[in-house]
Structure formats: structure tokens, C-alpha cells
Amino acid sequence: MDFSNITVLCVGDVMLDRFVYGEMERISPEAPVPVLLLKERKEMPGGAGNVASNIISLGGQAILIGLVGEDEAAVILRDALRLRTGVSEMLVTSPKRPTICKTRFIASHQQVVRADEESRQKLQPEEAELLCRAIDARLEEADVVILSDYGKGVCDSMVVRHLIGEARLRNIPVFVDPKTSDFRHYRGATCITPNAKELVAASGISGTDDASVERAARKVMAEAEADVILATRSEKGMMLVPAHGEAEAVPARAREVFDVSGAGDTVIATMALAVGSGMSFGQSMRVANAAAGVVVGKLGTATADIGEVTRELQAQNSSIDSPHLLTLNEAKRQVQEWQAQGLTVGFTNGCFDILHPGHISLLAAARAECDRLIVALNDDDSIRRLKGETRPVNTLASRAAVMAAVRYVDAVVSFSEDTPLETLLALMPDVLVKGSDYKPEDVVGAREITDNGGRLFLADLQAGHSTTATIGRILAAE
């Protein structure tokens, strides 16, 4: 996939996303609320600004048009956009409203509270006129248009009619992330991308089954005179309903959802780029589904890059026998990506031939010590050398499939040596986990990991469980 020649005009509610990180250590003596000890603050473009960030992260070019105030938040927002190579901004300044700013307070990777700064005032005629002039100045450069409606005022009827009308005159497809429940507001759009709640509100048709979703999509599509509806359905994946043709659906791949902030922005950015590059809507939906799967595994208003999306597509299309069995190079890239996001990566290893409660206890304890856990499995030849010719009972592919299904495990890799040292040195995790039946000096790789700034954690084991004992009970029962 190459989106480098695609320019997307993004019009909509631009905002500043601020993330304030801290630790909750006690309850306030003034009121029954936690006290947050602040540690770090990050700021980035949000709303339509996050759509633009997703576009450049995926390799495209973005032109951003929106409304800001005459305030410090506008200065911070413009500075953040200037740092994003590939984004050209034409933000309209208004003295009549503040820049929209959402401040999220986060502790232990969870949002504690969000504070919003914004005006509830409707878009003024002079503001709408300035936005339309900005659209006219840049529309000719665009291959595709995104209208990002957060219900904050920019996407009023004058701006929307002007944008869609001028784009369609030039045969430029228009993608809409809707907010209002009346999709006639977006009449003439090429593709509208409601989530499940928005689709129900707009259509008046409830139900989460495929037939109900398709019926609701066709109703609102006719009202909006749109070409396509892409319904995003959270854990159920996505459904594409074209005006002419059959509906298509793709499931979401099971994963831990870390944060859904900005997932809709990622979907519409990916759809616009993919369709703009010549892909069909069905192909584009599959790419967008993969991109959404990437960003929900990240903290904060996140983006997906083209490499992450490509690997997610490969994972979705991989054999069911071992969907998460990564090569060593793939595992190394994954660990580096997690660490680049500020996530702590844990590592444990073993044969895990017949999974039992003792194994689950170890994996749960390991996952509690990190944000992401990668498990290294001895391959079949390695187990035979360690355990004898009658082992393993289950092949590597089978063991990887079972291990990948355990909710504490984020990735699986294998090794063919007698010890995981080579794999450990390649991955360099932050935490090495083994059972408490080991002495620290006997743990393979412990010195190398601690010398690199990591740590060793010895997890308490649940007594009375072992693969050998399980096999013995099976043989005795025959």
C-alpha cells in the first residue's frame, strides 16, 4: 500500500487534545475524590486534527481547515501541526469563541476525568464565510475530502452544503464522520461512517444483527442520497452497505482494548486514503478495520502507521492454527513498537505442552507486572531433547493457538534452542518472568536483562499442577 501521492482535505471541528498523567495515592480530605499527583503533560491535535495526523501517519498528505480562537490553546495547536510534516493547515481564527480543548486526566493507564473547554454558540455567518473561502482556496489540491463532524459548530449547513457541492462538481469523493442524527444534513456525500449508536439514532432501527444494521444503513443512505454507508460496530467489526450491491461485513480481531480515543478518526482517514488510491470500498473497509485494530491497542489519541496496518492485515489473514506465532524479527519489531509507546514489555517462556491452572496462574502474575506480555515456546524438537521422544503431546502450532487465546498473552514466539537466551537478547524485554521455584542466579538471561535496565520477577506458583502429573492421570484413567 502506498498513499504518498494522495492528498486529503480535512474539514471539521479541530481541537487540542491534552493528556495529563499522574498517580492516585490517596483520597482528598476535602471531598470523597482521589488526589492526582501530576507527573507529565502531552498535547496533540484532536478532532479533525487527529484525522490529519492519521493521514500523514499512513503516508498521505493532509490539508486541515477548521476554527480556532485567539488563545494559548490555538498557539499550542498550530505549533503541534507545524511539527507534522505532511500537514498544511488553514485554520480560521475567530475572536468569538475559544479553541476547543479536551483535557484528560489519566492514572494507571485509565482516564479519571475529562475537562472540556468550548463554546456552545452556533457558527456565525462571518465564520462560515471564512471557512468556505478557505475550502475554495485548497479544494483543487485534494484527491479526496473528509468532513469530520464533532458537533462543535464548524459543520453547519452552509459549510457542509458548500463543501459537498463543490467537491462533487469536481468528482472528488467526500467521506463524512457524522454527528447529527439527521443524515440529510450530509446530502450528496460519497460515504458516511456512523458507529452503531449513531446509526440507530439516525435510522430509528435498533438491533445489532446483520439484517437490522443493513436495513438501518439503507434507510439513512437513501435519506442522505449517499453512495455507501460504513457502519462501525465495535467488537463486531464493520459492515459496508453500498447503494447498489450486496452488503459486506468483516469481524474485529479479538484483542485487549487499551483506549478507543480517536478510533473513528483512524477509520475514516484510512478509508479515504484507500479509496483515493484506487482500492474498492470492500478492500478499503478491510484496511480500515485493521487500522482501527491497531489504534485501540494504544493509549491516548493514537494513530496507526502503514507498517502496523500491514502486519495487522497479515495477522487477520493468517492460519487459524497459530494466529499469533510471530517470527523472531516480527516479535522484535512488535516489542520495539510497544516500548516506543511507553509500554512495559514482559517475557516468559516454557514448553506449555498441556496448559493447566498452574500455567494460567504464572501467566496472570506475569501480565500483572507489565503492559504487554510475550510468551516464548520451545519448539517441538527442543521439547523432545528436554523431555524425551514421547513429548510434546501437542505440536507447536497447537500450543501457540491455545497460548494466543489466553487473555493475559499479547504475542507468542518460538525458539529452537535448549534455552531462550538468543530470543531474550533479540527482544530485550523490560521484565523477565519465571516461577519462584527458580533461584535468580539460575534464570537464563536474568543477568543480561538486568544489565540492560530490566528486572527479574519470580512469580509464586500454584501448587499441585504439572504437565507430567496431568499425563500420568490420563494414562491411569485409560
Coordinates of C-alpha atoms in Angstrom, one line a residue, residues 140 229 284 286 324 415:
E140 CA -8.4 21.8 -6.2
I229 CA -22.6 3.6 4.5
S284 CA -10.7 -0.2 1.9
R286 CA -10.6 -4.3 5.4
H324 CA -0.1 -15.0 16.9
F415 CA 12.7 -20.9 19.8

